[in-house]
Amino acid sequence: MRARVVKMIATAVTVAVLILGVPSVVLGGVLVWQAEQHNLQSQAQALGNAVERRVQEGEPVTQEMLKSWVRSDLASGGYARVSIPPDSVIILGEHQSAPRLTASVMLPSGSTVRTEISAWNAIWRVIRLTLVLIAGMIASLIVGWWLALRGSRQISAPLIYLAAQAEQVGSGQVQARVKPSGIEEIDLVQEELVRTGERMAGRLAAERQFASNASHQLRTPLTALSMRLEEIELLSDNPDVQEEARVCLEQVERLTGVINDLLNATKQSGGTAEAIHVLEIFNQQREEWEEAFAAEGRELIFTDEAAQPVLADQSVLAQVLATLIENSLRYGAGTTRVVCRKGTSSRGVFIDVADEGKGVSEEMTELIFEKGVSAHGSTGIGLPLARDLIKGTGGRLELSQNHPPIFTISLPAVPASLDPDTVMPKGALVSVGRRRRRF
């Protein structure tokens, strides 16, 4: 978009400069040349008038008089030839080699005056004027390109903010806000996104409220029913009654688990991805784990090479990092490095968690993220849970290297020029009414 706007504006400026500049150069050169020719013609006419007066008075015309009548440019290297009938010819100076300017005057007495000067002076004036005009054209092109770049930024920046808002709304951050850009069409789209986010927020709030109410209304009688069934199972001496009570208890527990799962799914569907700074998460994790690593005689190093905001859930990202750092502390060795780096494109950011341990065997590479699978005898829940959590916020967790082990978290990036507080300013935002549009 930005490159297209720059190209369009720069092309318009270039065409305008060429249309106006080239004719100006040609016309300016022609006018300078004609001015020099007219100046020489005026000198010849003035010299002829002086000669004609002397002839009409019957007085002779000498070369000394001719020198006193001509102007400085003719006297300093020009050529003048005066022919007076019947056979008087007075010559001043020498013939000029090409290129030259010439002018002739025929007087009433039959006398003629011819003047010549070198054209190099006129040519240099034309060249200087041409250079000045070309310099002006180049300056105009430079200013045009600068204005094109600045204008493209003013147009593309609101689109980047709008894309960030759309991405936040799509990831579940329904309360995302962007300041009005002042461009009517972009502001109309932004207002529609705001209204869409508000409708999504209302629906999510209603769903959560319904899930909470349903959970409360169902858990109370289920708890009472479970207690009653346990009491029947303990008090009854009939094996059949005890077996039926046990089966009923299992069904009640299964129903309770289904209700809990539905409630958790409803909570997770809302999405809480927002633009955050990774360095804040790093500082939090450093305070939490630095002492534990120091007690083991190991070093924990955090490096933020990307220095770029990301779209993620702050609590989820902190939990995933804590899981990876804890695994490195328990099963890894040497220095543990947590590095945030830019991806191959500007749309992604990677967080690598690596240590100097033996790593993961080849046969465990595909199984390490499956629930219940562990290479060290643990529960095998941490990594699968971390992968599901980061996936729910639009990210990805994978084992990018076995030996030494490197776990990589992939997150969508926010352009560095966008401040998260600007993308989602805190507090209420005054809405602007829809503008009138003319078609």
CSV table of C-alpha atoms in Angstrom, one decimal:
chain,number,residue,atom,x,y,z
A,1,MET,CA,0.0,0.0,0.0
A,2,ARG,CA,2.7,2.5,1.0
A,3,ALA,CA,4.9,1.7,-2.0
A,4,ARG,CA,1.9,2.1,-4.3
A,5,VAL,CA,1.0,5.5,-2.8
A,6,VAL,CA,4.6,6.6,-3.1
A,7,LYS,CA,4.8,5.5,-6.7
A,8,MET,CA,1.5,7.2,-7.6
A,9,ILE,CA,2.4,10.5,-6.0
A,10,ALA,CA,6.0,10.5,-7.3
A,11,THR,CA,4.8,9.7,-10.8
A,12,ALA,CA,2.3,12.6,-10.7
A,13,VAL,CA,5.0,15.0,-9.5
A,14,THR,CA,7.5,13.7,-12.1
A,15,VAL,CA,5.0,14.1,-14.9
A,16,ALA,CA,4.1,17.6,-13.7
A,17,VAL,CA,7.7,18.7,-13.4
A,18,LEU,CA,8.5,17.4,-16.9
A,19,ILE,CA,5.5,18.9,-18.5
A,20,LEU,CA,6.3,22.3,-17.0
A,21,GLY,CA,10.1,22.1,-16.8
A,22,VAL,CA,11.1,21.0,-20.3
A,23,PRO,CA,9.0,23.7,-22.1
A,24,SER,CA,10.4,26.2,-19.6
A,25,VAL,CA,14.0,25.2,-20.4
A,26,VAL,CA,13.3,25.5,-24.2
A,27,LEU,CA,11.4,28.7,-23.9
A,28,GLY,CA,13.9,30.3,-21.6
A,29,GLY,CA,16.8,29.5,-23.9
A,30,VAL,CA,14.9,30.9,-26.9
A,31,LEU,CA,14.0,34.1,-25.0
A,32,VAL,CA,17.6,34.7,-23.9
A,33,TRP,CA,18.9,34.2,-27.5
A,34,GLN,CA,16.2,36.6,-28.8
A,35,ALA,CA,17.1,39.1,-26.2
A,36,GLU,CA,20.8,39.1,-27.2
A,37,GLN,CA,19.8,39.4,-30.9
A,38,HIS,CA,17.4,42.3,-30.1
A,39,ASN,CA,20.2,44.0,-28.1
A,40,LEU,CA,22.6,43.8,-31.1
A,41,GLN,CA,19.9,45.0,-33.5
A,42,SER,CA,19.3,48.0,-31.2
A,43,GLN,CA,23.0,48.8,-31.2
A,44,ALA,CA,23.1,48.6,-35.0
A,45,GLN,CA,20.1,50.9,-35.3
A,46,ALA,CA,21.6,53.4,-32.8
A,47,LEU,CA,24.8,53.4,-34.8
A,48,GLY,CA,22.9,53.9,-38.1
A,49,ASN,CA,21.0,56.8,-36.7
A,50,ALA,CA,24.2,58.6,-35.7
A,51,VAL,CA,25.7,57.9,-39.2
A,52,GLU,CA,22.5,59.1,-40.9
A,53,ARG,CA,22.6,62.4,-39.0
A,54,ARG,CA,26.2,63.1,-40.1
A,55,VAL,CA,25.3,62.2,-43.7
A,56,GLN,CA,22.2,64.5,-43.8
A,57,GLU,CA,24.3,67.4,-42.4
A,58,GLY,CA,26.9,66.8,-45.1
A,59,GLU,CA,29.7,66.1,-42.7
A,60,PRO,CA,32.2,63.2,-43.0
A,61,VAL,CA,32.0,60.1,-40.9
A,62,THR,CA,35.4,58.9,-39.5
A,63,GLN,CA,36.5,55.7,-37.8
A,64,GLU,CA,37.1,57.7,-34.6
A,65,MET,CA,33.5,58.9,-34.6
A,66,LEU,CA,32.4,55.4,-35.2
A,67,LYS,CA,34.3,54.2,-32.1
A,68,SER,CA,32.7,56.8,-30.0
A,69,TRP,CA,29.2,55.8,-31.2
A,70,VAL,CA,29.3,52.1,-30.7
A,71,ARG,CA,28.6,50.5,-27.3
A,72,SER,CA,31.1,48.7,-25.1
A,73,ASP,CA,30.3,45.2,-26.3
A,74,LEU,CA,30.9,46.1,-29.9
A,75,ALA,CA,34.0,48.2,-29.1
A,76,SER,CA,35.5,45.3,-27.1
A,77,GLY,CA,35.7,42.6,-29.7
A,78,GLY,CA,32.7,43.2,-32.0
A,79,TYR,CA,32.7,44.1,-35.7
A,80,ALA,CA,30.9,47.0,-37.4
A,81,ARG,CA,30.9,47.9,-41.1
A,82,VAL,CA,29.4,51.2,-42.3
A,83,SER,CA,28.9,51.7,-46.1
A,84,ILE,CA,28.2,55.3,-47.2
A,85,PRO,CA,27.4,56.0,-50.9
A,86,PRO,CA,29.0,56.4,-53.2
A,87,ASP,CA,32.1,54.4,-52.1
A,88,SER,CA,32.9,55.2,-48.5
A,89,VAL,CA,33.4,52.2,-46.2
A,90,ILE,CA,34.3,52.4,-42.6
A,91,ILE,CA,35.2,49.2,-40.7
A,92,LEU,CA,35.6,48.8,-37.0
A,93,GLY,CA,37.0,45.6,-35.5
A,94,GLU,CA,37.3,42.2,-37.2
A,95,HIS,CA,34.9,39.6,-38.6
A,96,GLN,CA,33.7,37.2,-35.8
A,97,SER,CA,34.0,33.5,-36.3
A,98,ALA,CA,31.0,31.2,-35.8
A,99,PRO,CA,29.0,31.1,-33.7
A,100,ARG,CA,28.1,34.8,-34.0
A,101,LEU,CA,25.1,37.2,-33.9
A,102,THR,CA,24.6,39.6,-36.8
A,103,ALA,CA,22.4,42.7,-37.4
A,104,SER,CA,22.0,44.9,-40.4
A,105,VAL,CA,20.3,48.3,-40.9
A,106,MET,CA,19.4,50.1,-44.2
A,107,LEU,CA,19.4,53.9,-43.8
A,108,PRO,CA,17.3,56.4,-45.9
A,109,SER,CA,20.4,57.8,-47.5
A,110,GLY,CA,21.3,54.4,-48.9
A,111,SER,CA,23.9,53.8,-46.2
A,112,THR,CA,24.1,50.4,-44.5
A,113,VAL,CA,25.3,49.4,-41.1
A,114,ARG,CA,26.3,45.8,-40.3
A,115,THR,CA,27.3,44.6,-36.9
A,116,GLU,CA,28.6,41.3,-35.6
A,117,ILE,CA,29.4,39.9,-32.1
A,118,SER,CA,30.4,36.5,-30.8
A,119,ALA,CA,27.5,34.3,-29.7
A,120,TRP,CA,29.3,32.6,-26.9
A,121,ASN,CA,28.1,35.1,-24.4
A,122,ALA,CA,24.5,34.4,-25.3
A,123,ILE,CA,25.2,30.6,-25.3
A,124,TRP,CA,26.7,30.8,-21.8
A,125,ARG,CA,23.6,32.7,-20.6
A,126,VAL,CA,21.4,30.1,-22.1
A,127,ILE,CA,23.4,27.3,-20.4
A,128,ARG,CA,23.3,29.1,-17.0
A,129,LEU,CA,19.5,29.5,-17.3
A,130,THR,CA,19.1,25.9,-18.3
A,131,LEU,CA,21.2,24.7,-15.4
A,132,VAL,CA,19.2,26.8,-13.0
A,133,LEU,CA,15.9,25.4,-14.4
A,134,ILE,CA,17.2,21.9,-14.3
A,135,ALA,CA,18.3,22.4,-10.7
A,136,GLY,CA,14.8,23.7,-9.9
A,137,MET,CA,13.3,20.6,-11.5
A,138,ILE,CA,15.6,18.3,-9.5
A,139,ALA,CA,14.7,20.1,-6.3
A,140,SER,CA,11.0,19.9,-7.2
A,141,LEU,CA,11.4,16.1,-7.7
A,142,ILE,CA,13.2,15.7,-4.4
A,143,VAL,CA,10.5,17.7,-2.6
A,144,GLY,CA,7.9,15.7,-4.4
A,145,TRP,CA,9.5,12.4,-3.3
A,146,TRP,CA,9.7,13.6,0.2
A,147,LEU,CA,6.1,14.7,0.3
A,148,ALA,CA,5.2,11.3,-1.3
A,149,LEU,CA,7.0,9.4,1.5
A,150,ARG,CA,5.4,11.6,4.2
A,151,GLY,CA,2.0,11.3,2.6
A,152,SER,CA,2.3,7.5,2.3
A,153,ARG,CA,3.2,7.3,6.0
A,154,GLN,CA,0.1,9.4,6.9
A,155,ILE,CA,-2.0,7.0,4.9
A,156,SER,CA,-0.4,3.7,5.8
A,157,ALA,CA,0.0,4.3,9.5
A,158,PRO,CA,-3.8,4.3,10.2
A,159,LEU,CA,-4.1,1.2,8.1
A,160,ILE,CA,-1.4,-0.5,10.2
A,161,TYR,CA,-3.3,0.5,13.4
A,162,LEU,CA,-6.5,-0.7,11.8
A,163,ALA,CA,-4.9,-4.1,11.0
A,164,ALA,CA,-3.7,-4.3,14.6
A,165,GLN,CA,-7.2,-3.6,15.8
A,166,ALA,CA,-8.7,-6.2,13.5
A,167,GLU,CA,-6.1,-8.8,14.6
A,168,GLN,CA,-6.9,-8.1,18.2
A,169,VAL,CA,-10.6,-8.4,17.6
A,170,GLY,CA,-10.0,-11.6,15.7
A,171,SER,CA,-7.9,-13.0,18.6
A,172,GLY,CA,-10.6,-12.2,21.1
A,173,GLN,CA,-9.5,-8.8,22.4
A,174,VAL,CA,-12.9,-7.3,21.7
A,175,GLN,CA,-12.3,-4.1,23.6
A,176,ALA,CA,-9.4,-3.0,21.3
A,177,ARG,CA,-9.4,0.7,20.5
A,178,VAL,CA,-7.5,2.9,17.9
A,179,LYS,CA,-7.5,6.6,17.9
A,180,PRO,CA,-9.3,8.2,14.9
A,181,SER,CA,-7.0,8.8,12.0
A,182,GLY,CA,-8.7,11.7,10.3
A,183,ILE,CA,-9.2,9.8,7.1
A,184,GLU,CA,-13.0,9.3,6.7
A,185,GLU,CA,-13.0,5.9,5.0
A,186,ILE,CA,-10.5,4.4,7.5
A,187,ASP,CA,-12.4,5.9,10.4
A,188,LEU,CA,-15.7,4.4,9.1
A,189,VAL,CA,-14.1,0.9,9.1
A,190,GLN,CA,-12.6,1.5,12.5
A,191,GLU,CA,-16.0,2.5,13.9
A,192,GLU,CA,-17.5,-0.7,12.5
A,193,LEU,CA,-14.8,-2.7,14.2
A,194,VAL,CA,-15.6,-1.0,17.4
A,195,ARG,CA,-19.3,-1.8,17.1
A,196,THR,CA,-18.5,-5.4,16.2
A,197,GLY,CA,-16.2,-5.7,19.3
A,198,GLU,CA,-18.9,-4.2,21.5
A,199,ARG,CA,-21.4,-6.7,20.2
A,200,MET,CA,-18.9,-9.6,20.7
A,201,ALA,CA,-18.3,-8.3,24.2
A,202,GLY,CA,-22.0,-8.3,25.0
A,203,ARG,CA,-22.5,-11.8,23.7
A,204,LEU,CA,-19.4,-13.1,25.5
A,205,ALA,CA,-20.6,-11.5,28.7
A,206,ALA,CA,-24.0,-13.0,28.3
A,207,GLU,CA,-22.5,-16.5,27.6
A,208,ARG,CA,-20.2,-16.3,30.6
A,209,GLN,CA,-23.0,-15.1,32.9
A,210,PHE,CA,-25.3,-17.9,31.6
A,211,ALA,CA,-22.5,-20.5,32.1
A,212,SER,CA,-21.8,-19.2,35.6
A,213,ASN,CA,-25.5,-19.2,36.6
A,214,ALA,CA,-26.0,-22.7,35.1
A,215,SER,CA,-22.9,-24.0,36.9
A,216,HIS,CA,-24.1,-22.6,40.2
A,217,GLN,CA,-27.6,-23.9,39.7
A,218,LEU,CA,-26.5,-27.3,38.7
A,219,ARG,CA,-23.6,-27.8,41.2
A,220,THR,CA,-25.7,-27.2,44.3
A,221,PRO,CA,-28.3,-30.0,43.7
A,222,LEU,CA,-25.5,-32.3,42.3
A,223,THR,CA,-23.5,-31.8,45.4
A,224,ALA,CA,-26.6,-32.6,47.6
A,225,LEU,CA,-27.4,-35.6,45.4
A,226,SER,CA,-23.8,-36.8,45.7
A,227,MET,CA,-23.9,-36.5,49.4
A,228,ARG,CA,-27.2,-38.3,49.6
A,229,LEU,CA,-25.9,-41.2,47.4
A,230,GLU,CA,-22.8,-41.5,49.5
A,231,GLU,CA,-25.0,-41.7,52.6
A,232,ILE,CA,-27.2,-44.4,51.1
A,233,GLU,CA,-24.1,-46.4,50.1
A,234,LEU,CA,-22.7,-46.3,53.6
A,235,LEU,CA,-25.9,-47.0,55.5
A,236,SER,CA,-27.4,-49.7,53.3
A,237,ASP,CA,-26.5,-53.3,53.9
A,238,ASN,CA,-27.9,-54.5,50.6
A,239,PRO,CA,-25.1,-55.1,48.0
A,240,ASP,CA,-27.4,-54.3,45.1
A,241,VAL,CA,-28.3,-50.9,46.6
A,242,GLN,CA,-24.7,-50.2,47.3
A,243,GLU,CA,-23.7,-51.0,43.7
A,244,GLU,CA,-26.5,-48.8,42.3
A,245,ALA,CA,-25.5,-46.0,44.6
A,246,ARG,CA,-21.9,-46.3,43.5
A,247,VAL,CA,-22.9,-46.2,39.8
A,248,CYS,CA,-25.1,-43.2,40.4
A,249,LEU,CA,-22.2,-41.5,42.2
A,250,GLU,CA,-20.0,-42.1,39.1
A,251,GLN,CA,-22.6,-40.6,36.9
A,252,VAL,CA,-22.9,-37.6,39.1
A,253,GLU,CA,-19.2,-37.1,39.1
A,254,ARG,CA,-19.1,-37.4,35.3
A,255,LEU,CA,-21.8,-34.9,35.0
A,256,THR,CA,-20.0,-32.5,37.3
A,257,GLY,CA,-16.8,-32.9,35.2
A,258,VAL,CA,-18.8,-32.1,32.0
A,259,ILE,CA,-20.2,-29.0,33.6
A,260,ASN,CA,-16.7,-27.9,34.7
A,261,ASP,CA,-15.3,-28.6,31.2
A,262,LEU,CA,-18.1,-26.6,29.6
A,263,LEU,CA,-17.5,-23.7,31.9
A,264,ASN,CA,-13.8,-23.7,31.3
A,265,ALA,CA,-14.3,-23.8,27.5
A,266,THR,CA,-16.7,-20.9,27.7
A,267,LYS,CA,-14.1,-18.9,29.7
A,268,GLN,CA,-11.3,-19.8,27.2
A,269,SER,CA,-13.4,-18.9,24.1
A,270,GLY,CA,-13.4,-15.2,25.0
A,271,GLY,CA,-9.7,-14.7,24.3
A,272,THR,CA,-7.6,-12.2,26.1
A,273,ALA,CA,-4.8,-11.6,23.5
A,274,GLU,CA,-3.4,-8.1,23.7
A,275,ALA,CA,-0.3,-6.1,22.7
A,276,ILE,CA,2.4,-6.6,25.4
A,277,HIS,CA,6.1,-6.1,25.8
A,278,VAL,CA,8.1,-9.3,26.2
A,279,LEU,CA,10.6,-7.6,28.5
A,280,GLU,CA,8.0,-7.2,31.2
A,281,ILE,CA,7.4,-11.0,31.2
A,282,PHE,CA,11.2,-11.6,31.2
A,283,ASN,CA,11.6,-9.4,34.3
A,284,GLN,CA,8.8,-11.2,36.1
A,285,GLN,CA,10.3,-14.6,35.3
A,286,ARG,CA,13.8,-13.5,36.3
A,287,GLU,CA,12.6,-12.5,39.7
A,288,GLU,CA,10.7,-15.8,40.1
A,289,TRP,CA,13.5,-18.3,38.9
A,290,GLU,CA,16.8,-16.6,39.4
A,291,GLU,CA,17.3,-17.7,43.0
A,292,ALA,CA,16.3,-21.3,42.2
A,293,PHE,CA,18.9,-21.4,39.4
A,294,ALA,CA,21.6,-19.8,41.6
A,295,ALA,CA,20.9,-22.4,44.3
A,296,GLU,CA,21.7,-25.1,41.7
A,297,GLY,CA,24.9,-23.3,40.7
A,298,ARG,CA,23.4,-22.4,37.3
A,299,GLU,CA,22.8,-19.2,35.4
A,300,LEU,CA,19.5,-18.0,33.9
A,301,ILE,CA,19.9,-15.3,31.1
A,302,PHE,CA,17.1,-13.3,29.5
A,303,THR,CA,17.7,-11.4,26.2
A,304,ASP,CA,15.2,-9.4,24.3
A,305,GLU,CA,16.8,-9.0,20.8
A,306,ALA,CA,13.5,-8.2,19.1
A,307,ALA,CA,12.4,-5.3,21.2
A,308,GLN,CA,9.0,-5.5,19.6
A,309,PRO,CA,5.5,-5.8,21.1
A,310,VAL,CA,3.7,-9.1,20.6
A,311,LEU,CA,0.0,-10.2,20.6
A,312,ALA,CA,-0.4,-12.6,23.5
A,313,ASP,CA,-2.1,-13.3,26.8
A,314,GLN,CA,0.3,-12.0,29.4
A,315,SER,CA,-0.7,-14.6,32.0
A,316,VAL,CA,-0.6,-17.5,29.5
A,317,LEU,CA,2.8,-16.5,28.1
A,318,ALA,CA,4.1,-16.2,31.7
A,319,GLN,CA,2.7,-19.7,32.5
A,320,VAL,CA,4.2,-21.2,29.4
A,321,LEU,CA,7.6,-19.7,30.0
A,322,ALA,CA,7.5,-20.8,33.6
A,323,THR,CA,6.8,-24.4,32.4
A,324,LEU,CA,9.8,-24.4,30.0
A,325,ILE,CA,12.1,-22.7,32.6
A,326,GLU,CA,11.1,-25.2,35.3
A,327,ASN,CA,11.7,-28.2,32.9
A,328,SER,CA,15.1,-26.7,32.1
A,329,LEU,CA,15.9,-26.4,35.8
A,330,ARG,CA,14.8,-29.9,36.6
A,331,TYR,CA,16.1,-31.9,33.6
A,332,GLY,CA,18.5,-29.5,31.8
A,333,ALA,CA,22.1,-28.5,32.6
A,334,GLY,CA,24.4,-25.5,32.3
A,335,THR,CA,23.3,-22.0,31.4
A,336,THR,CA,19.6,-21.5,30.5
A,337,ARG,CA,19.0,-18.8,27.9
A,338,VAL,CA,15.7,-17.3,27.1
A,339,VAL,CA,16.0,-15.2,23.9
A,340,CYS,CA,13.3,-13.2,22.1
A,341,ARG,CA,14.2,-12.7,18.5
A,342,LYS,CA,12.6,-11.4,15.3
A,343,GLY,CA,11.2,-13.9,12.8
A,344,THR,CA,12.1,-14.1,9.1
A,345,SER,CA,9.2,-11.7,8.5
A,346,SER,CA,8.1,-8.6,10.4
A,347,ARG,CA,4.8,-10.4,11.4
A,348,GLY,CA,6.4,-12.9,13.8
A,349,VAL,CA,8.5,-13.0,17.0
A,350,PHE,CA,10.2,-16.1,18.4
A,351,ILE,CA,11.1,-16.9,22.0
A,352,ASP,CA,13.7,-19.6,22.4
A,353,VAL,CA,14.3,-21.4,25.7
A,354,ALA,CA,17.6,-23.4,25.5
A,355,ASP,CA,20.1,-25.0,27.9
A,356,GLU,CA,23.2,-27.1,27.7
A,357,GLY,CA,21.7,-30.4,28.7
A,358,LYS,CA,21.4,-33.7,26.9
A,359,GLY,CA,18.1,-32.7,25.3
A,360,VAL,CA,15.3,-34.9,23.9
A,361,SER,CA,15.9,-38.3,22.3
A,362,GLU,CA,14.8,-38.8,18.7
A,363,GLU,CA,12.1,-41.3,19.6
A,364,MET,CA,10.6,-38.7,22.0
A,365,THR,CA,10.5,-35.8,19.6
A,366,GLU,CA,7.0,-36.6,18.3
A,367,LEU,CA,5.6,-37.7,21.6
A,368,ILE,CA,6.9,-35.1,24.0
A,369,PHE,CA,3.8,-32.9,23.5
A,370,GLU,CA,1.3,-35.7,24.1
A,371,LYS,CA,-0.5,-35.9,27.4
A,372,GLY,CA,0.8,-38.5,29.8
A,373,VAL,CA,4.1,-38.9,27.9
A,374,SER,CA,7.3,-38.0,29.7
A,375,ALA,CA,11.0,-38.9,29.2
A,376,HIS,CA,11.8,-38.4,32.9
A,377,GLY,CA,9.0,-40.1,34.7
A,378,SER,CA,6.9,-37.0,35.4
A,379,THR,CA,3.2,-36.6,34.8
A,380,GLY,CA,3.6,-35.5,31.2
A,381,ILE,CA,1.0,-32.7,31.5
A,382,GLY,CA,3.2,-29.6,31.6
A,383,LEU,CA,4.3,-29.4,28.0
A,384,PRO,CA,1.0,-30.5,26.4
A,385,LEU,CA,-0.9,-28.0,28.6
A,386,ALA,CA,1.6,-25.2,27.7
A,387,ARG,CA,1.2,-26.0,24.0
A,388,ASP,CA,-2.6,-25.9,24.2
A,389,LEU,CA,-2.6,-22.6,26.2
A,390,ILE,CA,-0.3,-20.8,23.8
A,391,LYS,CA,-2.2,-22.1,20.8
A,392,GLY,CA,-5.4,-20.7,22.2
A,393,THR,CA,-3.9,-17.2,22.0
A,394,GLY,CA,-2.7,-17.5,18.4
A,395,GLY,CA,0.8,-18.7,19.2
A,396,ARG,CA,2.7,-22.0,18.8
A,397,LEU,CA,5.1,-24.0,20.9
A,398,GLU,CA,7.5,-26.6,19.4
A,399,LEU,CA,10.8,-28.3,19.9
A,400,SER,CA,13.0,-26.7,17.3
A,401,GLN,CA,16.2,-28.6,18.3
A,402,ASN,CA,16.9,-31.8,20.2
A,403,HIS,CA,20.6,-31.5,21.2
A,404,PRO,CA,21.0,-29.2,23.0
A,405,PRO,CA,17.3,-28.7,23.6
A,406,ILE,CA,15.7,-25.5,22.2
A,407,PHE,CA,11.9,-25.0,22.7
A,408,THR,CA,10.5,-22.1,20.6
A,409,ILE,CA,7.4,-20.1,21.2
A,410,SER,CA,6.1,-18.4,18.0
A,411,LEU,CA,3.9,-15.3,18.5
A,412,PRO,CA,2.3,-12.8,16.2
A,413,ALA,CA,4.2,-9.5,16.3
A,414,VAL,CA,2.9,-5.9,16.5
A,415,PRO,CA,4.9,-3.4,14.4
A,416,ALA,CA,7.5,-1.7,16.6
A,417,SER,CA,6.1,1.7,15.7
A,418,LEU,CA,2.8,0.9,17.5
A,419,ASP,CA,2.7,1.5,21.2
A,420,PRO,CA,0.4,-1.0,23.0
A,421,ASP,CA,-1.0,1.8,25.1
A,422,THR,CA,-1.9,3.6,21.9
A,423,VAL,CA,-3.4,0.6,20.2
A,424,MET,CA,-5.5,-0.1,23.3
A,425,PRO,CA,-5.6,3.1,25.4
A,426,LYS,CA,-6.9,2.6,28.9
A,427,GLY,CA,-10.2,4.2,29.8
A,428,ALA,CA,-13.2,5.3,27.8
A,429,LEU,CA,-12.8,6.6,24.3
A,430,VAL,CA,-15.0,9.4,23.0
A,431,SER,CA,-16.7,8.2,19.9
A,432,VAL,CA,-17.1,10.5,16.9
A,433,GLY,CA,-20.4,10.6,15.0
A,434,ARG,CA,-20.6,9.4,11.4
A,435,ARG,CA,-19.5,12.0,8.9
A,436,ARG,CA,-21.6,13.0,5.9
A,437,ARG,CA,-20.3,11.7,2.7
A,438,ARG,CA,-20.7,13.1,-0.7
A,439,PHE,CA,-20.7,10.8,-3.7
